[in-house]
mmCIF file of C-alpha atoms in Angstrom:
data_model
loop_
_atom_site.group_PDB
_atom_site.id
_atom_site.type_symbol
_atom_site.label_atom_id
_atom_site.label_comp_id
_atom_site.label_asym_id
_atom_site.label_seq_id
_atom_site.Cartn_x
_atom_site.Cartn_y
_atom_site.Cartn_z
ATOM 1 C CA MET A 26 5.951 -2.476 4.533
ATOM 2 C CA THR A 27 8.518 -0.689 6.595
ATOM 3 C CA TYR A 28 9.780 2.761 7.359
ATOM 4 C CA LEU A 29 12.854 4.170 5.665
ATOM 5 C CA ASN A 30 15.114 4.476 8.709
ATOM 6 C CA PRO A 31 15.432 0.707 9.377
ATOM 7 C CA VAL A 32 16.194 0.119 5.677
ATOM 8 C CA PHE A 33 18.724 2.934 5.613
ATOM 9 C CA VAL A 34 20.457 1.800 8.811
ATOM 10 C CA TYR A 35 20.468 -1.872 7.752
ATOM 11 C CA GLY A 36 21.843 -0.815 4.365
ATOM 12 C CA TYR A 37 20.034 -0.775 1.040
ATOM 13 C CA ASP A 38 22.076 -3.570 -0.539
ATOM 14 C CA ARG A 39 21.838 -5.783 2.519
ATOM 15 C CA PHE A 40 18.097 -5.103 2.920
ATOM 16 C CA PHE A 41 17.158 -5.831 -0.709
ATOM 17 C CA ALA A 42 19.411 -8.901 -0.804
ATOM 18 C CA LYS A 43 17.559 -10.179 2.288
ATOM 19 C CA CYS A 44 14.242 -9.470 0.541
ATOM 20 C CA VAL A 45 15.286 -11.725 -2.341
ATOM 21 C CA GLU A 46 16.476 -14.398 0.089
ATOM 22 C CA ILE A 47 13.122 -14.579 1.862
ATOM 23 C CA GLY A 48 10.896 -14.194 -1.202
ATOM 24 C CA ILE A 49 9.844 -10.552 -1.080
ATOM 25 C CA CYS A 50 9.320 -8.998 -4.501
ATOM 26 C CA GLY A 51 8.102 -5.534 -3.519
ATOM 27 C CA VAL A 52 8.269 -3.104 -0.624
ATOM 28 C CA ILE A 53 6.192 -0.189 0.568
ATOM 29 C CA ILE A 54 8.136 2.528 2.384
ATOM 30 C CA PRO A 55 5.464 5.105 3.256
ATOM 31 C CA ASP A 56 7.842 7.758 4.572
ATOM 32 C CA LEU A 57 10.170 7.615 1.559
ATOM 33 C CA PRO A 58 9.825 11.096 0.007
ATOM 34 C CA PHE A 59 8.959 10.935 -3.675
ATOM 35 C CA GLU A 60 11.868 13.229 -4.523
ATOM 36 C CA GLU A 61 14.294 10.946 -2.673
ATOM 37 C CA GLN A 62 13.025 7.557 -3.859
ATOM 38 C CA GLU A 63 15.667 7.032 -6.546
ATOM 39 C CA GLU A 64 18.260 6.367 -3.835
ATOM 40 C CA ALA A 65 16.331 3.260 -2.740
ATOM 41 C CA LYS A 66 14.863 2.329 -6.144
ATOM 42 C CA SER A 67 18.233 2.189 -7.872
ATOM 43 C CA VAL A 68 19.506 -0.386 -5.377
ATOM 44 C CA ALA A 69 16.190 -2.271 -5.310
ATOM 45 C CA ALA A 70 16.321 -2.594 -9.108
ATOM 46 C CA LYS A 71 19.617 -4.517 -8.865
ATOM 47 C CA TYR A 72 17.693 -7.143 -6.870
ATOM 48 C CA GLU A 73 14.519 -6.940 -9.009
ATOM 49 C CA ILE A 74 12.543 -5.592 -6.047
ATOM 50 C CA GLU A 75 9.748 -3.133 -6.799
ATOM 51 C CA VAL A 76 9.358 -0.062 -4.611
ATOM 52 C CA VAL A 77 5.648 0.742 -4.437
ATOM 53 C CA THR A 78 4.793 4.428 -4.451
ATOM 54 C CA LEU A 79 1.903 6.095 -2.700
ATOM 55 C CA VAL A 80 -0.564 8.641 -3.996
ATOM 56 C CA ALA A 81 -2.219 10.722 -1.286
ATOM 57 C CA PRO A 82 -5.353 12.845 -1.671
ATOM 58 C CA THR A 83 -3.024 15.873 -1.747
ATOM 59 C CA SER A 84 -0.786 14.528 -4.555
ATOM 60 C CA GLU A 85 -2.760 16.294 -7.293
ATOM 61 C CA GLN A 86 0.121 18.119 -8.974
ATOM 62 C CA ARG A 87 2.492 15.149 -8.761
ATOM 63 C CA ILE A 88 0.188 12.366 -9.946
ATOM 64 C CA ILE A 89 1.742 12.376 -13.418
ATOM 65 C CA GLN A 90 5.269 11.964 -12.035
ATOM 66 C CA ILE A 91 4.223 9.328 -9.513
ATOM 67 C CA ALA A 92 2.213 7.333 -12.049
ATOM 68 C CA GLU A 93 4.933 7.393 -14.700
ATOM 69 C CA GLY A 94 7.579 6.096 -12.261
ATOM 70 C CA ALA A 95 5.397 3.571 -10.440
ATOM 71 C CA GLU A 96 6.409 -0.055 -9.975
ATOM 72 C CA GLY A 97 4.292 -3.039 -8.956
ATOM 73 C CA PHE A 98 1.153 -1.104 -8.124
ATOM 74 C CA ILE A 99 0.157 2.315 -6.849
ATOM 75 C CA TYR A 100 -0.969 2.488 -3.240
ATOM 76 C CA LEU A 101 -3.760 5.051 -3.183
ATOM 77 C CA VAL A 102 -4.095 6.467 0.324
ATOM 78 C CA SER A 103 -7.816 6.786 1.005
ATOM 79 C CA SER A 104 -7.680 9.721 3.395
ATOM 80 C CA MET A 105 -5.367 12.043 5.247
ATOM 81 C CA GLY A 106 -4.154 11.317 8.774
ATOM 82 C CA VAL A 107 -2.654 8.266 10.384
ATOM 83 C CA THR A 108 -3.453 4.747 9.275
ATOM 84 C CA GLY A 109 -6.071 2.759 11.139
ATOM 85 C CA VAL A 110 -9.663 1.667 11.060
ATOM 86 C CA ARG A 111 -12.149 4.275 9.823
ATOM 87 C CA SER A 112 -15.909 4.058 9.756
ATOM 88 C CA GLU A 113 -16.185 6.558 6.903
ATOM 89 C CA ILE A 114 -13.892 7.677 4.089
ATOM 90 C CA THR A 115 -14.989 10.888 2.371
ATOM 91 C CA THR A 116 -12.207 11.392 -0.189
ATOM 92 C CA ASP A 117 -13.344 11.358 -3.840
ATOM 93 C CA LEU A 118 -11.293 8.271 -4.668
ATOM 94 C CA SER A 119 -13.073 7.688 -7.961
ATOM 95 C CA ALA A 120 -11.761 11.004 -9.287
ATOM 96 C CA ILE A 121 -8.217 10.242 -8.113
ATOM 97 C CA VAL A 122 -8.285 6.756 -9.681
ATOM 98 C CA SER A 123 -9.505 8.272 -12.960
ATOM 99 C CA GLU A 124 -6.709 10.835 -12.877
ATOM 100 C CA ILE A 125 -4.035 8.196 -12.213
ATOM 101 C CA LYS A 126 -5.361 5.968 -15.017
ATOM 102 C CA LYS A 127 -4.818 8.808 -17.492
ATOM 103 C CA TYR A 128 -1.069 8.299 -17.070
ATOM 104 C CA THR A 129 -0.528 4.598 -16.392
ATOM 105 C CA ASP A 130 -2.148 1.195 -16.612
ATOM 106 C CA ILE A 131 -0.333 -0.074 -13.526
ATOM 107 C CA PRO A 132 -2.764 -1.520 -10.940
ATOM 108 C CA ILE A 133 -4.110 0.767 -8.221
ATOM 109 C CA ALA A 134 -4.906 -0.518 -4.733
ATOM 110 C CA ILE A 135 -6.788 1.607 -2.214
ATOM 111 C CA GLY A 136 -5.754 1.373 1.407
ATOM 112 C CA PHE A 137 -5.650 3.260 4.687
ATOM 113 C CA GLY A 138 -8.658 2.729 6.906
ATOM 114 C CA ILE A 139 -10.442 -0.075 5.076
ATOM 115 C CA SER A 140 -11.720 -2.498 7.679
ATOM 116 C CA MET A 141 -15.274 -3.546 6.840
ATOM 117 C CA PRO A 142 -16.474 -5.908 4.088
ATOM 118 C CA GLU A 143 -18.764 -3.208 2.687
ATOM 119 C CA GLN A 144 -15.824 -0.815 2.359
ATOM 120 C CA ALA A 145 -13.672 -3.447 0.659
ATOM 121 C CA GLY A 146 -16.458 -4.231 -1.793
ATOM 122 C CA HIS A 147 -17.118 -0.593 -2.579
ATOM 123 C CA TYR A 148 -13.476 0.393 -3.102
ATOM 124 C CA ALA A 149 -12.769 -2.723 -5.150
ATOM 125 C CA THR A 150 -15.269 -1.386 -7.695
ATOM 126 C CA LEU A 151 -13.187 1.793 -8.028
ATOM 127 C CA ALA A 152 -9.694 0.305 -8.161
ATOM 128 C CA ASP A 153 -7.843 -2.907 -8.890
ATOM 129 C CA GLY A 154 -7.524 -3.912 -5.248
ATOM 130 C CA VAL A 155 -7.895 -2.962 -1.620
ATOM 131 C CA ILE A 156 -5.368 -3.041 1.197
ATOM 132 C CA VAL A 157 -6.302 -3.988 4.749
ATOM 133 C CA GLY A 158 -3.623 -3.734 7.406
ATOM 134 C CA SER A 159 -4.528 -2.117 10.711
ATOM 135 C CA ALA A 160 -7.668 -4.190 11.207
ATOM 136 C CA ILE A 161 -5.619 -7.390 10.915
ATOM 137 C CA VAL A 162 -2.948 -6.024 13.235
ATOM 138 C CA ARG A 163 -5.702 -5.211 15.749
ATOM 139 C CA ILE A 164 -7.042 -8.785 15.569
ATOM 140 C CA ILE A 165 -3.571 -10.210 16.114
ATOM 141 C CA GLY A 166 -3.019 -7.824 19.023
ATOM 142 C CA GLY A 167 -6.251 -8.936 20.635
ATOM 143 C CA HIS A 168 -5.742 -12.669 20.138
ATOM 144 C CA GLY A 169 -1.967 -13.022 20.352
ATOM 145 C CA GLU A 170 -0.671 -16.482 19.482
ATOM 146 C CA GLY A 171 -4.241 -17.711 18.946
ATOM 147 C CA ALA A 172 -5.038 -15.170 16.218
ATOM 148 C CA LYS A 173 -4.871 -17.547 13.253
ATOM 149 C CA GLN A 174 -8.554 -18.540 13.262
ATOM 150 C CA ALA A 175 -9.794 -15.007 13.982
ATOM 151 C CA VAL A 176 -7.685 -13.593 11.129
ATOM 152 C CA TYR A 177 -8.905 -16.355 8.809
ATOM 153 C CA GLU A 178 -12.558 -15.623 9.653
ATOM 154 C CA TYR A 179 -12.037 -11.881 9.218
ATOM 155 C CA ILE A 180 -10.428 -12.362 5.814
ATOM 156 C CA GLN A 181 -13.301 -14.632 4.751
ATOM 157 C CA ARG A 182 -15.776 -11.852 5.670
ATOM 158 C CA MET A 183 -13.699 -9.308 3.748
ATOM 159 C CA LYS A 184 -13.561 -11.597 0.701
ATOM 160 C CA GLN A 185 -17.345 -11.983 0.879
ATOM 161 C CA GLY A 186 -17.621 -8.215 0.770
ATOM 162 C CA LEU A 187 -15.678 -8.284 -2.482
ATOM 163 C CA VAL A 188 -17.947 -10.943 -3.964
ATOM 164 C CA GLU A 189 -21.101 -9.062 -3.016
ATOM 165 C CA SER A 190 -19.953 -5.815 -4.647
#
C-alpha cells in the first residue's frame, strides 16, 4: 500500500519492476482516482501486478464500473474519514457487499478501522476477508524493534475472532 505520488515520482515502470523483483503481486494506491487508474494499471499489467481498487460508502453510482474493472480483490472501505482504529462502524456494509456481488465474483475484503477480534469476525461473515492495518502499525509504534511478539499475539487474537464468528 502506498500513495500515488511516490509511485509517480519513482516511475511506473521502475516501481512495478521493483515489485516483481521483491515478490509483490498487487498494490493498493488509495489516492489513485478511479478515472485515472488506467495510467498505472496499464504499466502494472506489463509486470503482472494487480492494482486493487477501493469501493467507498459513497461509491454507489460507480460500483458497476469499479467491480467490472477490479483486479485481485476489492477493498471495501468500511466508513468515511481517515483510516485508523474505530470502536464502531455504522455503514451498511452488507448492502454494499450485496451490490458489488451483483457485478463480479472477485473477492471483497473490508478494511478501514477494523481493530478488534469481534469486528474481524463480524465483517468476515459479510465479505471474503478483512484488512487490519492501523492497529498493527500502532503496536509496532509502541514496541519498536521488540514488536514481533506483540504483533504475533495480536494477530492470534484477531484470528480467534474469525474462528468464533
